[in-house]
Short mmCIF file of C-alpha atoms and ligand atoms in Angstrom, two decimals:
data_model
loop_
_atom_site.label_atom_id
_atom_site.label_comp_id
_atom_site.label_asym_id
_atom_site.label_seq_id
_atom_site.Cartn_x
_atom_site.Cartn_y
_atom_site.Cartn_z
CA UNK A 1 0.00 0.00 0.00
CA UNK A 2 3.14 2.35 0.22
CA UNK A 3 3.05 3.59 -3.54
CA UNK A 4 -0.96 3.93 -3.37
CA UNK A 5 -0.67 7.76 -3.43
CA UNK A 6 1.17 7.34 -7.36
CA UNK A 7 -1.05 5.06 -9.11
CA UNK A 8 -4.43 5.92 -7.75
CA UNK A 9 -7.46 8.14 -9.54
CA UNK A 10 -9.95 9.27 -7.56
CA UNK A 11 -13.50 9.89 -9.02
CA UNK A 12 -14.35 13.29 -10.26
CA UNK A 13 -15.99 14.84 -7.37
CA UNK A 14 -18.62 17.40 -7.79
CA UNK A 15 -19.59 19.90 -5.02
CA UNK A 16 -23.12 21.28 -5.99
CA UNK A 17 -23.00 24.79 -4.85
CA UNK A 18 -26.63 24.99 -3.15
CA UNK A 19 -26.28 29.08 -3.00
CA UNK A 20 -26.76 29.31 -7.10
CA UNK A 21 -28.05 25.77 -8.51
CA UNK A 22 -29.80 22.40 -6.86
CA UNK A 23 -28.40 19.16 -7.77
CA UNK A 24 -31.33 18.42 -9.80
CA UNK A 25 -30.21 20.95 -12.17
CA UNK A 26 -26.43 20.11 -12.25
CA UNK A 27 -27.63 16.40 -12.88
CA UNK A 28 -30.21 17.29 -15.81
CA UNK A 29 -27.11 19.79 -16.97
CA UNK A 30 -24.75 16.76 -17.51
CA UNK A 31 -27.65 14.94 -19.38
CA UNK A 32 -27.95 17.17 -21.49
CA UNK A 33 -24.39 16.60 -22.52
CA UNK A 34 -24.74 12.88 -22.79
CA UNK A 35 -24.08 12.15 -19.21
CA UNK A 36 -26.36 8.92 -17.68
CA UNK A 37 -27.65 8.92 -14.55
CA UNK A 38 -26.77 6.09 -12.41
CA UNK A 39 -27.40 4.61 -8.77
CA UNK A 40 -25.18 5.58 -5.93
CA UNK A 41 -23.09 2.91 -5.04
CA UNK A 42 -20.00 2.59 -2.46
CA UNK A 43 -17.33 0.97 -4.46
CA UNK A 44 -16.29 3.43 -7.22
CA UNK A 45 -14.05 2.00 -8.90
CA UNK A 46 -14.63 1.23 -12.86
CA UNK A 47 -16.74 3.99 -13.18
CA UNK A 48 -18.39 3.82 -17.21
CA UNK A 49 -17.28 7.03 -19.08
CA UNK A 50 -20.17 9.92 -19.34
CA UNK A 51 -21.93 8.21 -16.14
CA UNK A 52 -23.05 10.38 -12.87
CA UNK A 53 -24.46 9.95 -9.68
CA UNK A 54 -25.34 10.85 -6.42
CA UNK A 55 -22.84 10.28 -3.51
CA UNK A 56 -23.23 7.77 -1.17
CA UNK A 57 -23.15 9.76 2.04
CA UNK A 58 -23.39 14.14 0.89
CA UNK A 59 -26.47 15.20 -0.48
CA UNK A 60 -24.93 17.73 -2.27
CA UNK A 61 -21.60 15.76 -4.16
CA UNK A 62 -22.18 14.10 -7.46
CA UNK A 63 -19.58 11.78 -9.12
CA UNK A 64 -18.31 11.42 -11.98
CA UNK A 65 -15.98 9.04 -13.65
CA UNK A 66 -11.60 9.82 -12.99
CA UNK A 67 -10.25 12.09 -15.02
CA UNK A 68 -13.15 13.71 -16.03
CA UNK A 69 -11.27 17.35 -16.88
CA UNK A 70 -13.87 20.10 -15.43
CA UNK A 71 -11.92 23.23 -15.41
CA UNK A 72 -13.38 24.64 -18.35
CA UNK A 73 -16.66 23.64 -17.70
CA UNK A 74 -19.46 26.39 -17.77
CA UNK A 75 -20.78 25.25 -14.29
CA UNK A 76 -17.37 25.32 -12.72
CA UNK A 77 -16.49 28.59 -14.15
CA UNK A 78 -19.19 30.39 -12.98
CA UNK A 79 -19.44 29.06 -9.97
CA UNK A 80 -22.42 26.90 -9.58
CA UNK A 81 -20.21 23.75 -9.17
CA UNK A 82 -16.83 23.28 -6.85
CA UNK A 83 -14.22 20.74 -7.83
CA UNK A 84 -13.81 19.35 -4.03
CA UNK A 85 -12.41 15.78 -3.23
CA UNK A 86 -15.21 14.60 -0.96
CA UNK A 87 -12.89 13.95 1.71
CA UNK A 88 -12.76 17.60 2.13
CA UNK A 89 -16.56 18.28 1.91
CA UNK A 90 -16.63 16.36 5.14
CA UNK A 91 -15.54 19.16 7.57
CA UNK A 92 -18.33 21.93 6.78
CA UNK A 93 -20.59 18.96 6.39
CA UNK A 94 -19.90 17.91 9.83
CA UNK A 95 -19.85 21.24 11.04
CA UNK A 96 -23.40 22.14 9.87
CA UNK A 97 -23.52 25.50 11.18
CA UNK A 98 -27.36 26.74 11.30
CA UNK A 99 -29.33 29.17 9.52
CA UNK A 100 -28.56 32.83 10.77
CA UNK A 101 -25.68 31.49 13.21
CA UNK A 102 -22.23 32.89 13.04
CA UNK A 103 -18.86 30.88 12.17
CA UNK A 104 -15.16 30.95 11.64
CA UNK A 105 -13.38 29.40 9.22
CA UNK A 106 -9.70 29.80 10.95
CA UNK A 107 -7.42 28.69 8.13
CA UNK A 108 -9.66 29.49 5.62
CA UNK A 109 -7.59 30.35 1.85
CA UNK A 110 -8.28 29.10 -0.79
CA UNK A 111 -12.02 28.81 0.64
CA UNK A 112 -13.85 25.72 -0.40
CA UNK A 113 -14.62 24.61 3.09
CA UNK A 114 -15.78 28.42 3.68
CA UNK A 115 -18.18 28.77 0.55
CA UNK A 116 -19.41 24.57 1.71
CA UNK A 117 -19.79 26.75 4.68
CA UNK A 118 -21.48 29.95 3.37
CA UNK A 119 -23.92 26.95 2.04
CA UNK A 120 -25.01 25.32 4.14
CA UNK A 121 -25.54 28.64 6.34
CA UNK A 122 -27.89 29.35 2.87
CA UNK A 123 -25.97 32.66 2.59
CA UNK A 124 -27.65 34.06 6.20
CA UNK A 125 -25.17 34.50 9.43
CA UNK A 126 -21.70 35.51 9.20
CA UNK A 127 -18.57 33.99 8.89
CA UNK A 128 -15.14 35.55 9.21
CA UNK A 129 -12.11 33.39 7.23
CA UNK A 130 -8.91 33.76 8.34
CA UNK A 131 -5.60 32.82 6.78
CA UNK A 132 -2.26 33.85 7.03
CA UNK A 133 -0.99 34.15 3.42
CA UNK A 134 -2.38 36.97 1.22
CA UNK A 135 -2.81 35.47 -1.99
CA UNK A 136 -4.08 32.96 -1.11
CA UNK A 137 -7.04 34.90 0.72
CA UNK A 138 -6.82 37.04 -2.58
CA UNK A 139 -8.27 33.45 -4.09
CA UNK A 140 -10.53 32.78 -1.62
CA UNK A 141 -12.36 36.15 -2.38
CA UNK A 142 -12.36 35.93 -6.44
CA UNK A 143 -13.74 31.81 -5.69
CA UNK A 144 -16.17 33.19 -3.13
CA UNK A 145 -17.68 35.93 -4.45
CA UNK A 146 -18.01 33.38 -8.03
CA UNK A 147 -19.76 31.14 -5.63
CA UNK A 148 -22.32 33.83 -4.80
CA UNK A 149 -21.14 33.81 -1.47
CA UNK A 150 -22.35 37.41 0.51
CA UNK A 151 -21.56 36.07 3.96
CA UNK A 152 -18.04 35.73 4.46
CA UNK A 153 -15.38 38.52 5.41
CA UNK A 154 -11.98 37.70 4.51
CA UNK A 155 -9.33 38.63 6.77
CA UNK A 156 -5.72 38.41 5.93
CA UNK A 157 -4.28 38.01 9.88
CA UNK A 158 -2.83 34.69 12.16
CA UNK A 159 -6.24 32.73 13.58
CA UNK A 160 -3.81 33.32 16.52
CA UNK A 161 -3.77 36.65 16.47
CA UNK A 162 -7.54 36.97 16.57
CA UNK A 163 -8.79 37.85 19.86
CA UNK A 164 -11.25 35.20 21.58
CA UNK A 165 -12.88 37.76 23.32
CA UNK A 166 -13.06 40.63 20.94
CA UNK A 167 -17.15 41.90 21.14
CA UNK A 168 -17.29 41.14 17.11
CA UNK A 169 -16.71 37.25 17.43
CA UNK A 170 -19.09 37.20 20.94
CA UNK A 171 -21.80 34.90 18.54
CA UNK A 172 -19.56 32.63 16.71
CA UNK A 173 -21.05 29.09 17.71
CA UNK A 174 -19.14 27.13 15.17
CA UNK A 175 -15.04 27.07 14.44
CA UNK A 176 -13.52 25.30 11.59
CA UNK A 177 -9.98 24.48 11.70
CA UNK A 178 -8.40 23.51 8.86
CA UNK A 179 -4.38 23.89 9.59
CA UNK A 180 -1.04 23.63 7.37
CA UNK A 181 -0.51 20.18 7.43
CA UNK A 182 2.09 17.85 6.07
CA UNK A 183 -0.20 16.84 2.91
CA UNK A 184 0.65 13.30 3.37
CA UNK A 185 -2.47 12.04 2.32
CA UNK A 186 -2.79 13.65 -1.00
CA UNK A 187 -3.09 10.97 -4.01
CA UNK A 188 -0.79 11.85 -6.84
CA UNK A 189 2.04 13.80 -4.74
CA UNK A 190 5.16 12.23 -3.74
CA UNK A 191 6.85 14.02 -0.17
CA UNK A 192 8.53 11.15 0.93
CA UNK A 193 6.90 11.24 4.08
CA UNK A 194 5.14 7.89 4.43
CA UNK A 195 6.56 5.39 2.21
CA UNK A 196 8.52 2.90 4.04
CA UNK A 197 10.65 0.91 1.83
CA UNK A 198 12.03 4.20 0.75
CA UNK A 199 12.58 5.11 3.76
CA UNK A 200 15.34 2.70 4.52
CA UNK A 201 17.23 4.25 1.59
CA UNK A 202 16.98 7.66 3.25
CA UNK A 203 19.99 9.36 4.64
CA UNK A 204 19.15 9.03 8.87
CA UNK A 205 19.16 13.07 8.84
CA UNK A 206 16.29 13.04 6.40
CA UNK A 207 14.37 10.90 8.80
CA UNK A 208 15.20 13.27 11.24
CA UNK A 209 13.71 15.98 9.27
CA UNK A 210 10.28 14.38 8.79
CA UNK A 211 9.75 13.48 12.41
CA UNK A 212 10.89 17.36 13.74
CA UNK A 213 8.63 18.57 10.34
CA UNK A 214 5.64 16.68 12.01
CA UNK A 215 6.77 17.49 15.20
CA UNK A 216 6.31 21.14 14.25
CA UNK A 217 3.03 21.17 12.74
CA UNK A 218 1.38 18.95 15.21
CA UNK A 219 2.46 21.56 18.20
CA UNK A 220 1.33 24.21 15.80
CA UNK A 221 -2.44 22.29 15.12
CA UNK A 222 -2.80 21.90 19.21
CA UNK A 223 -1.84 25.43 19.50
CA UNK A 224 -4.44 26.20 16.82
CA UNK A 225 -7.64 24.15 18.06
CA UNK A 226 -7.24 25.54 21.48
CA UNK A 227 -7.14 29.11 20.51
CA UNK A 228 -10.36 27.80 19.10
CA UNK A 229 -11.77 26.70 22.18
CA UNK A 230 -11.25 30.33 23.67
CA UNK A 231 -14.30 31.65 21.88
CA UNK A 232 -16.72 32.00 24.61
CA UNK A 233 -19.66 30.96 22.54
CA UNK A 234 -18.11 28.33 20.34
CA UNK A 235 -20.31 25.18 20.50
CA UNK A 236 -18.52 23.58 17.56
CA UNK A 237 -14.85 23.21 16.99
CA UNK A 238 -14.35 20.76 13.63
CA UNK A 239 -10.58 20.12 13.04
CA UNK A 240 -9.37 18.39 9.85
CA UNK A 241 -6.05 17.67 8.10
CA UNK A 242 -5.24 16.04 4.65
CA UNK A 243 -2.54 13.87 6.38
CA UNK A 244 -2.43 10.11 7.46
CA UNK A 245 0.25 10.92 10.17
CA UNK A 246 -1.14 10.13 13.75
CA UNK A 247 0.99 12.56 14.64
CA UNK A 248 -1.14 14.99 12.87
CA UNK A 249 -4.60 13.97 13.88
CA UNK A 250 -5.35 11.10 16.66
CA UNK A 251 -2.39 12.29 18.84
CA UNK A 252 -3.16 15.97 18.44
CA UNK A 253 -7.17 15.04 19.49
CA UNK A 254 -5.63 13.17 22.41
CA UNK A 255 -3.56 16.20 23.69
CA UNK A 256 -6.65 19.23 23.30
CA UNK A 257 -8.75 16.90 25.06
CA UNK A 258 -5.88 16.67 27.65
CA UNK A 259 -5.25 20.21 27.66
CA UNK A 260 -8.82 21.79 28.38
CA UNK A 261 -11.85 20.79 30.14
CA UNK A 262 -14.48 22.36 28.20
CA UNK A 263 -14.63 20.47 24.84
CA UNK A 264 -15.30 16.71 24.20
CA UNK A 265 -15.59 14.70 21.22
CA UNK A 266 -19.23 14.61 19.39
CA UNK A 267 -20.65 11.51 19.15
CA UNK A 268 -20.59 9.06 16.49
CA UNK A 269 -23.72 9.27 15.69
CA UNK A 270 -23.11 12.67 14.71
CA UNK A 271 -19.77 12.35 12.87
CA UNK A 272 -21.10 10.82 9.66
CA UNK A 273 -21.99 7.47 11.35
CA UNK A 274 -22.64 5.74 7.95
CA UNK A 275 -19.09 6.23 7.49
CA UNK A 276 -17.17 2.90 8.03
CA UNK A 277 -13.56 3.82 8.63
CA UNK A 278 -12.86 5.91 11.91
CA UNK A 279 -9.87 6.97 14.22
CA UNK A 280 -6.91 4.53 14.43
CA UNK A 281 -7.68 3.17 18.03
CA UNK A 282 -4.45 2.03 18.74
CA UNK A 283 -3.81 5.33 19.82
CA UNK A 284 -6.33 5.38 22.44
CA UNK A 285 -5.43 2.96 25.02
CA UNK A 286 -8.56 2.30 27.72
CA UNK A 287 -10.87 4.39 25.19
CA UNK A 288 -11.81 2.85 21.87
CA UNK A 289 -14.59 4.67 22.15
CA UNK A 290 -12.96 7.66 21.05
CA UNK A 291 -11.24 6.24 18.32
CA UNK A 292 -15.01 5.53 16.82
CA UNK A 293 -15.87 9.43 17.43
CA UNK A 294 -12.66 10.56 14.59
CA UNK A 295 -12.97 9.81 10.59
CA UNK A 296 -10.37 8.86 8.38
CA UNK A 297 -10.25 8.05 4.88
CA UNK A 298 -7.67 6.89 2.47
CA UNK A 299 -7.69 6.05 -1.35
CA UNK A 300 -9.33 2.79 -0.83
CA UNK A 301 -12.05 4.99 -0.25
CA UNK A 302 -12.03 6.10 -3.17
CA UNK A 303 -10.72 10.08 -1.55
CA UNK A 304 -7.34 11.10 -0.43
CA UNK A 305 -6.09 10.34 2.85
CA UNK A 306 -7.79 12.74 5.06
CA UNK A 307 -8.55 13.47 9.12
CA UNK A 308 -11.13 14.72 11.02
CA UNK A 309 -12.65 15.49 14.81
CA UNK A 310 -15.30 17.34 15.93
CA UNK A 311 -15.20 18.85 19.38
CA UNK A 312 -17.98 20.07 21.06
CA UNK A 313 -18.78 22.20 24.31
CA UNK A 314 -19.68 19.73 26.67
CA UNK A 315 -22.09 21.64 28.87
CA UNK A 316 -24.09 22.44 25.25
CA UNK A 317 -23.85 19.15 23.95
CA UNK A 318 -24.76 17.48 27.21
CA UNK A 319 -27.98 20.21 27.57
CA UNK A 320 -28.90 19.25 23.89
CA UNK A 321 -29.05 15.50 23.91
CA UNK A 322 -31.01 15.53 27.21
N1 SAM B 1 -9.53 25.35 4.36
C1 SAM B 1 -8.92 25.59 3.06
C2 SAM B 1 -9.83 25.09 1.97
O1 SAM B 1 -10.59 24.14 2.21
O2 SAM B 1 -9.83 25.65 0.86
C3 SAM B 1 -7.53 24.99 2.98
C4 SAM B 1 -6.62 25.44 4.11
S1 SAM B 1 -4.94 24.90 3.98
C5 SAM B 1 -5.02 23.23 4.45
C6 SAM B 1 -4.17 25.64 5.39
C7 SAM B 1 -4.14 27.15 5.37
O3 SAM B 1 -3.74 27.62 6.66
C8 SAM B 1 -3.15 27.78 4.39
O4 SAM B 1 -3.84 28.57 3.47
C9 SAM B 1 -2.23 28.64 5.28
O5 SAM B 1 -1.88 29.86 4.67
C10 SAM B 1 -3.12 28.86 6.48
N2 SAM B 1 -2.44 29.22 7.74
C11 SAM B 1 -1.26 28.77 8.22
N3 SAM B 1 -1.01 29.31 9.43
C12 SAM B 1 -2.08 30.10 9.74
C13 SAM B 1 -2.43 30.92 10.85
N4 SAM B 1 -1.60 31.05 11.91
N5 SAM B 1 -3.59 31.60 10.81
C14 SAM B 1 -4.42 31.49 9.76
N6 SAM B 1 -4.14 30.74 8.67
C15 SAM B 1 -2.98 30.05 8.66
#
């Protein structure tokens, strides 16, 4: 399974974007171009050429066959469909942040997450998307406002540097956190981070610099979901990563939930239960049960490798399923 991430396609995802189209329309678009509708199904592999259907688990993903080139498509250019892996749908999914309510999208550039966001939100609330790098947040508006998004503020400043307690973020009930990460779970790009028969060929320093690389990004993730956790109204804390380092995503849940007393793990039940492959539970001695809380996926899931935990406030959570 060590080469996976060279010889793998994925499907051609399609995130309908709810603010300007309905799926309906996207599907009877692709018709009209030849397309045939077909059943959703869980194994994707072999998909026929000029076949689409529904996903499996998002209401609002359709799929269609690999290497299905989109980028010049009239619905992707203006705006009314998102090429998304559906890995990375899961997040805002999960997050479902409610009509009217008020969000942050912490690490927010180039903004897919944030206009899955803007959404499911059906353009009401507010959210404010941070991110650290300027063109990138440059793309996020140009995407965003093409999405029809009129929700979202873009502001080019450190999630860290955003103050918890400032009167403007007083409302925010739901926090996405979608950190740097080492990318390790990305089909079709080679790091060198995972495979381990090359890794006896490496030179021991290069080792070395993976494990202090990980090392670095995992302290900077912890640092990054408890600054979350600050937010005095935050309900909803979703954290995700495109890795398949532990290091990255069970350990980092396991030291939060170490580190603060206010924020839990949601249930499975409301972490995309349908979804069969969860948190490696190896890493949670004497609690499997949290293990079964986290969702991974890999590209035998027909998605890249991908992460993600949702934290909630306890005292909410425990109020709400009374
Ligand atoms: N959520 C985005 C999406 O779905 O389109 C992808 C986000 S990408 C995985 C991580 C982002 O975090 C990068 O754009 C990076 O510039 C940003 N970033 C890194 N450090 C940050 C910080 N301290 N505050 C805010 N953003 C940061």
């Amino acid at each position: 399974s060590s080469d996976y991430r060279n010889s793998v396609s994925l499907p051609r995802y399609v995130r309908v974007n709810t603010i300007k189209t309905t799926v309906e329309e996207v599907i009877e678009h692709f018709q009209s171009e030849g397309y045939v509708l077909e059943e959703p199904i869980k194994i994707l592999n072999n998909l026929s050429p000029k076949t689409i259907r529904k996903d499996f688990h998002l209401s609002d993903l359709l799929i269609l066959p690999p290497n299905t080139d989109l980028h010049n498509h009239a619905l992707y250019l203006s705006g009314n469909i998102i090429l998304q892996d559906k890995a990375s749908c899961f997040p805002s999914y999960i997050c479902s942040p409610s009509i009217n309510s008020y969000a942050i999208d912490a690490c927010a550039a180039p903004g897919n997450k944030t206009s899955h966001l803007s959404a499911i939100m059906n353009n009401t609330g507010k959210i404010w998307a941070f991110d650290l790098d300027k063109k990138r947040l440059k793309l996020l508006e140009k995407l965003t406002q093409r999405a029809g998004c009129k929700n979202i503020e873009a502001i080019h400043k450190s999630f860290l540097d955003v103050d918890p307690l400032d009167e403007r973020y007083s409302k925010v009930e739901y926090i996405l956190v979608d950190p740097s990460c080492s990318g390790s779970g990305i089909v079709n790009r080679l790091d060198g981070l995972v495979d381990s028969s090359e890794q006896e060929t490496y030179q021991s320093d290069l080792i070395q610099k993976t494990q202090e690389r990980l090392k670095n990004l995992s302290e900077f993730q912890i640092k990054i979901i408890l600054h979350a956790f600050k937010f005095p109204s935050a309900k909803k804390v979703v954290y995700s990563t495109c890795s398949i380092h532990s290091q990255e995503n069970e350990q980092v849940v396991k030291e939060v939930l170490q580190q603060n007393n206010n924020f839990i793990l949601a249930n499975r039940n409301d972490v995309i239960p349908t979804w069969d492959r969860r948190g490696i539970s190896s890493e949670f001695v004497d609690d499997e049960e949290s293990a079964e809380k986290l969702i991974r996926t890999l590209p035998e899931d027909f998605t890249n490798g991908f992460f993600v935990a949702c934290f909630v406030r306890k005292t909410s959570y425990m109020e709400n399923s009374a």
